[in-house]
PDB file of C-alpha atoms in Angstrom:
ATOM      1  CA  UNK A1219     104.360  98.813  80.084  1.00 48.00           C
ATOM      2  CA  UNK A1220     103.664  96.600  82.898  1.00 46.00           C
ATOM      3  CA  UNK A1221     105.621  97.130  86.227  1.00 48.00           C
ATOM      4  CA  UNK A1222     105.890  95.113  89.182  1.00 46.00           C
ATOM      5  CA  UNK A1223     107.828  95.894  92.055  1.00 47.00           C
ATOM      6  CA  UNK A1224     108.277  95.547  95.681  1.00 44.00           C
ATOM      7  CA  UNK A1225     108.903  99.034  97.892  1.00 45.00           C
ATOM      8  CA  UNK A1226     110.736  98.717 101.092  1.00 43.00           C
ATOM      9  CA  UNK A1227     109.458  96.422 104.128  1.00 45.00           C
ATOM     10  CA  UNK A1228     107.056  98.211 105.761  1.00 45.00           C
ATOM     11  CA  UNK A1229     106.124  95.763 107.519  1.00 56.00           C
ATOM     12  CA  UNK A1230     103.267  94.137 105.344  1.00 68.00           C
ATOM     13  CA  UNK A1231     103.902  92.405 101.958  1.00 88.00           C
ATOM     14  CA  UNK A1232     103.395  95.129  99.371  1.00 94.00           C
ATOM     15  CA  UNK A1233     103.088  94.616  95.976  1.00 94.00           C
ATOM     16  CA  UNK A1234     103.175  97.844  93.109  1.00 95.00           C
ATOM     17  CA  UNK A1235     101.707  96.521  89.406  1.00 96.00           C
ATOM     18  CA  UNK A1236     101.394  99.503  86.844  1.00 96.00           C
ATOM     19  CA  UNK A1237      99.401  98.525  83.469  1.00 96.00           C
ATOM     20  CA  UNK A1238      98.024 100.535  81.094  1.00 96.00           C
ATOM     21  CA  UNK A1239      94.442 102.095  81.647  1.00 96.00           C
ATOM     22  CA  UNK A1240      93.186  99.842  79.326  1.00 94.00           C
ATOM     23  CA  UNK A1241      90.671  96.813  79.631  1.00 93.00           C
ATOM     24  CA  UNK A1242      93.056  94.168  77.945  1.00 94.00           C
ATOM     25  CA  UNK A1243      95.243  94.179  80.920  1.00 94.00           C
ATOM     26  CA  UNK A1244      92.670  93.730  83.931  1.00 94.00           C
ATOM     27  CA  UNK A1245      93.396  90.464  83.908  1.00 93.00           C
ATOM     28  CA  UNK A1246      96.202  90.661  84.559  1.00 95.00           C
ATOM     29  CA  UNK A1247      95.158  92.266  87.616  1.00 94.00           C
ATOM     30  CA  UNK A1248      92.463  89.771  88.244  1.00 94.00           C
ATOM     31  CA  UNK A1249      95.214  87.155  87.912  1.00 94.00           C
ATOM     32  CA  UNK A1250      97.654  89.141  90.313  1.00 95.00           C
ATOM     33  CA  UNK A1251      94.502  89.405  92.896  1.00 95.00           C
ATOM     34  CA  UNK A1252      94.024  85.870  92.917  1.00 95.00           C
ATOM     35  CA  UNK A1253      97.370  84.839  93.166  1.00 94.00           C
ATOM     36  CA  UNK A1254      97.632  86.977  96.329  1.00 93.00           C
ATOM     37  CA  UNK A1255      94.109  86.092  97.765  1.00 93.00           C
ATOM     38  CA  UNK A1256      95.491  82.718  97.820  1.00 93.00           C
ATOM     39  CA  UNK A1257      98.513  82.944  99.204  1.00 90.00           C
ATOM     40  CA  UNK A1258      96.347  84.171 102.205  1.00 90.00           C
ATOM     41  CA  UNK A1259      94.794  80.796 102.299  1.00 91.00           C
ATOM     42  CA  UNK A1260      90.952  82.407 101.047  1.00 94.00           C
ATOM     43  CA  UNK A1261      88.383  80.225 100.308  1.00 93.00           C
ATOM     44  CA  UNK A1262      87.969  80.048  96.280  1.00 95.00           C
ATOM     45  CA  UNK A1263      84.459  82.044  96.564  1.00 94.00           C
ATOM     46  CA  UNK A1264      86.038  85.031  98.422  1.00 94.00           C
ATOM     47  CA  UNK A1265      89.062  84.974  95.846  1.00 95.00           C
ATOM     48  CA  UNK A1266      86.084  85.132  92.926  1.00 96.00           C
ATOM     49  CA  UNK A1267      84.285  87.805  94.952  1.00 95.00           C
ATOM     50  CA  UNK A1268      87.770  89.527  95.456  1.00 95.00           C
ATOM     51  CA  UNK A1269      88.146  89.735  91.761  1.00 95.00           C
ATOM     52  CA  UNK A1270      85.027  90.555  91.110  1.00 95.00           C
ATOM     53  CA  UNK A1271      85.347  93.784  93.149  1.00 96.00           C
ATOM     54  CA  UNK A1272      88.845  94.639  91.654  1.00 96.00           C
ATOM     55  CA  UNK A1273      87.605  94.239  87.961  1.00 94.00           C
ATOM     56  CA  UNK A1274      84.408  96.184  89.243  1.00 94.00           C
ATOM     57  CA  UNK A1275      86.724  98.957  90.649  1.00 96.00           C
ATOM     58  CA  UNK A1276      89.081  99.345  87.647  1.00 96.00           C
ATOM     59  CA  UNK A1277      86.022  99.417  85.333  1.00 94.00           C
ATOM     60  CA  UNK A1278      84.796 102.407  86.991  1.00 94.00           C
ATOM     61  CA  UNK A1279      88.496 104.028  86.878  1.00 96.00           C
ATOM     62  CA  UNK A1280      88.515 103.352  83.202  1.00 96.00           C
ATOM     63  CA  UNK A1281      85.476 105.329  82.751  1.00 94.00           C
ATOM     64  CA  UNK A1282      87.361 108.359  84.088  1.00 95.00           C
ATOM     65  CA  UNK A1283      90.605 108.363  83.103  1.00 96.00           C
ATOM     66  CA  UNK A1284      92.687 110.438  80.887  1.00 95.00           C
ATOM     67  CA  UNK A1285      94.092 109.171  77.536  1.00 93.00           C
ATOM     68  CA  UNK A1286      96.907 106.831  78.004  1.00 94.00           C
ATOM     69  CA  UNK A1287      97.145 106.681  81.525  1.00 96.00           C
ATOM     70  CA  UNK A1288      98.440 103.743  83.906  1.00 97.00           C
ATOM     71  CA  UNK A1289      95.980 102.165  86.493  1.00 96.00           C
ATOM     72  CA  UNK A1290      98.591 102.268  89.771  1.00 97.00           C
ATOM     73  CA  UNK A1291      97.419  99.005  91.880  1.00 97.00           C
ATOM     74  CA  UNK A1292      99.085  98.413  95.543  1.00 97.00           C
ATOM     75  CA  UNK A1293      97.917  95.481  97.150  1.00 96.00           C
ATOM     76  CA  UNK A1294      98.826  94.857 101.041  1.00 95.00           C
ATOM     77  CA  UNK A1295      98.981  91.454 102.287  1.00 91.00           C
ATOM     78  CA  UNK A1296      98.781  91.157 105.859  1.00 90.00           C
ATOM     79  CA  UNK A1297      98.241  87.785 107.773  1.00 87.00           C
ATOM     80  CA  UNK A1298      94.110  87.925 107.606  1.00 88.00           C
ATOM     81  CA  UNK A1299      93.694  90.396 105.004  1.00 93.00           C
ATOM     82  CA  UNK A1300      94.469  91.633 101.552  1.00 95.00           C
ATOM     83  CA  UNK A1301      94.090  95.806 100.581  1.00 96.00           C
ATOM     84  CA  UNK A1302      93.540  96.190  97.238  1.00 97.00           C
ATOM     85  CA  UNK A1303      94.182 100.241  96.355  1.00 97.00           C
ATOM     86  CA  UNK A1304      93.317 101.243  92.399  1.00 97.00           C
ATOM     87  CA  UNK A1305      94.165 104.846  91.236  1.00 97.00           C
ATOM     88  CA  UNK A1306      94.628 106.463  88.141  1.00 97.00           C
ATOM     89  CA  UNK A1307      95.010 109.821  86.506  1.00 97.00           C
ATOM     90  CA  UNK A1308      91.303 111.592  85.291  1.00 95.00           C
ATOM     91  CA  UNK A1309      90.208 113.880  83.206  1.00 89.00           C
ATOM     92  CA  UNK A1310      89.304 116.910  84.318  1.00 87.00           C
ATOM     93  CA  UNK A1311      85.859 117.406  86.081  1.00 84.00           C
ATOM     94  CA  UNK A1312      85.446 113.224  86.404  1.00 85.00           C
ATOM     95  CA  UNK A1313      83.389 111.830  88.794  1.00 87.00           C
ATOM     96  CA  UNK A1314      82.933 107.975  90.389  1.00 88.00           C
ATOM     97  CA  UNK A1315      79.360 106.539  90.761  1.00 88.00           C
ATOM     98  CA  UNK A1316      77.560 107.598  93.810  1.00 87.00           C
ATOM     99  CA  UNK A1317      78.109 105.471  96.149  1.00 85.00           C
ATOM    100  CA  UNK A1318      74.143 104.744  95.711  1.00 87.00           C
ATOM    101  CA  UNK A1319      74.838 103.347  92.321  1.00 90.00           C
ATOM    102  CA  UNK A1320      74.892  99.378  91.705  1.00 90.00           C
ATOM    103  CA  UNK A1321      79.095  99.825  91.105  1.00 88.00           C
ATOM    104  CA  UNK A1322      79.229 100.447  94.762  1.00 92.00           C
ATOM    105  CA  UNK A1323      77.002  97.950  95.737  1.00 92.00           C
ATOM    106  CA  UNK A1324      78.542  95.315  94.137  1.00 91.00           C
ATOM    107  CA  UNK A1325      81.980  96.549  95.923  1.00 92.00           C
ATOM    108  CA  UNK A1326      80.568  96.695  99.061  1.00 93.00           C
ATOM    109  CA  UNK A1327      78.734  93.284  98.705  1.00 94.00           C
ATOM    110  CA  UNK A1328      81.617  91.497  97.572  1.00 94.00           C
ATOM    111  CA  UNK A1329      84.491  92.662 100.149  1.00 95.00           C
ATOM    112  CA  UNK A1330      84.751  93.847 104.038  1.00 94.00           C
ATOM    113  CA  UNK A1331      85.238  97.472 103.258  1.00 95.00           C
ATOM    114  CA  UNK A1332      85.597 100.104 100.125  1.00 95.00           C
ATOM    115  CA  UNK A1333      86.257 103.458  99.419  1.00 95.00           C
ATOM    116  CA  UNK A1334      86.728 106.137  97.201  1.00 94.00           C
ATOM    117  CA  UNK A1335      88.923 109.031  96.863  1.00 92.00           C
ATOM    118  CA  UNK A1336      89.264 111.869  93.692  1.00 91.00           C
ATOM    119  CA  UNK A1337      91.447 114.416  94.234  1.00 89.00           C
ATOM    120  CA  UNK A1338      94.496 116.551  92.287  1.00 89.00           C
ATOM    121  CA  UNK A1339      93.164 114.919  89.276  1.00 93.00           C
ATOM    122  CA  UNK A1340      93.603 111.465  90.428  1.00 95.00           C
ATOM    123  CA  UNK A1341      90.849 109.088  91.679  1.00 96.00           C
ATOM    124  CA  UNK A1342      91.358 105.619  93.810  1.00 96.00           C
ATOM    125  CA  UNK A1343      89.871 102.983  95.210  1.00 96.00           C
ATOM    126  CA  UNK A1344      90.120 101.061  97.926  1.00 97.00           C
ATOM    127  CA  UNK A1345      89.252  97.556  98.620  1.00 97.00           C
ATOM    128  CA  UNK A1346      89.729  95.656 102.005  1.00 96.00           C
ATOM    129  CA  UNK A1347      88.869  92.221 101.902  1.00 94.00           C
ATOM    130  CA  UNK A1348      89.239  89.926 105.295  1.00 93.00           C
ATOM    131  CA  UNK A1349      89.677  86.367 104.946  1.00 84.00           C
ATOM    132  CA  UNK A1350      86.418  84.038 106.534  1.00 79.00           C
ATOM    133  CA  UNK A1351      87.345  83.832 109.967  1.00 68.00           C
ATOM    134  CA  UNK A1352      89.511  86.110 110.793  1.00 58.00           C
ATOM    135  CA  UNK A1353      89.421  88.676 113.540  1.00 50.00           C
TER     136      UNK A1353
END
């Protein structure tokens, strides 16, 4: 199932999309990515290097999560930036690349900032990407 909602105003523009843990729906998070990345007014090669590093990120999810999970994706728009947060359930004992690996250097490469968390049996990533020019 494929959700999309807005939480309350917190003061950025948050949007919640839940699809299934399965490669046949990252584009739809690609799409969702670009759509926002826009909306932000990035040039076109930071919203390809944007999706880049989402698809990236929710490949190496997909590597560790547990049968028929959802990949949870929050981004945050704010006026210069967009936050891109991936998480999904795992299975038990799952680890990310090392941050050493190529995964992470493609992440880092393509946006400002990323980040990793696994914990209670759930792993995320974080993506922060800050339009050219901004402060």
């Amino acid at each position: 199932m494929t959700q999309l909602t807005t939480p309350p105003q917190t003061g950025d523009d948050v949007v919640l999309l839940t699809v299934p843990a399965d490669g046949g729906y990252l584009g739809v998070l690609r799409t969702a990515t670009a759509g926002l990345a826009a909306r932000l007014q990035f040039a076109l090669d930071e919203i390809e290097d944007l999706r880049i590093a989402v698809d990236e990120a929710c490949a190496m999810l997909l590597a560790v999560a547990t049968r028929n999970a959802e990949l949870e994706c929050r981004f945050s728009v704010t006026d210069d930036a967009l936050t891109v947060e991936v998480s999904v359930a795992t299975t038990r004992g799952a680890r990310l690349p090392a941050e050493s690996s190529f995964a992470w250097k493609v992440l880092t490469a393509l946006t400002t900032s990323a980040s990793a968390t696994a914990v209670n049996g759930r792993a995320t990533i974080m993506l922060l990407t800050r339009r050219a020019g901004a402060a």
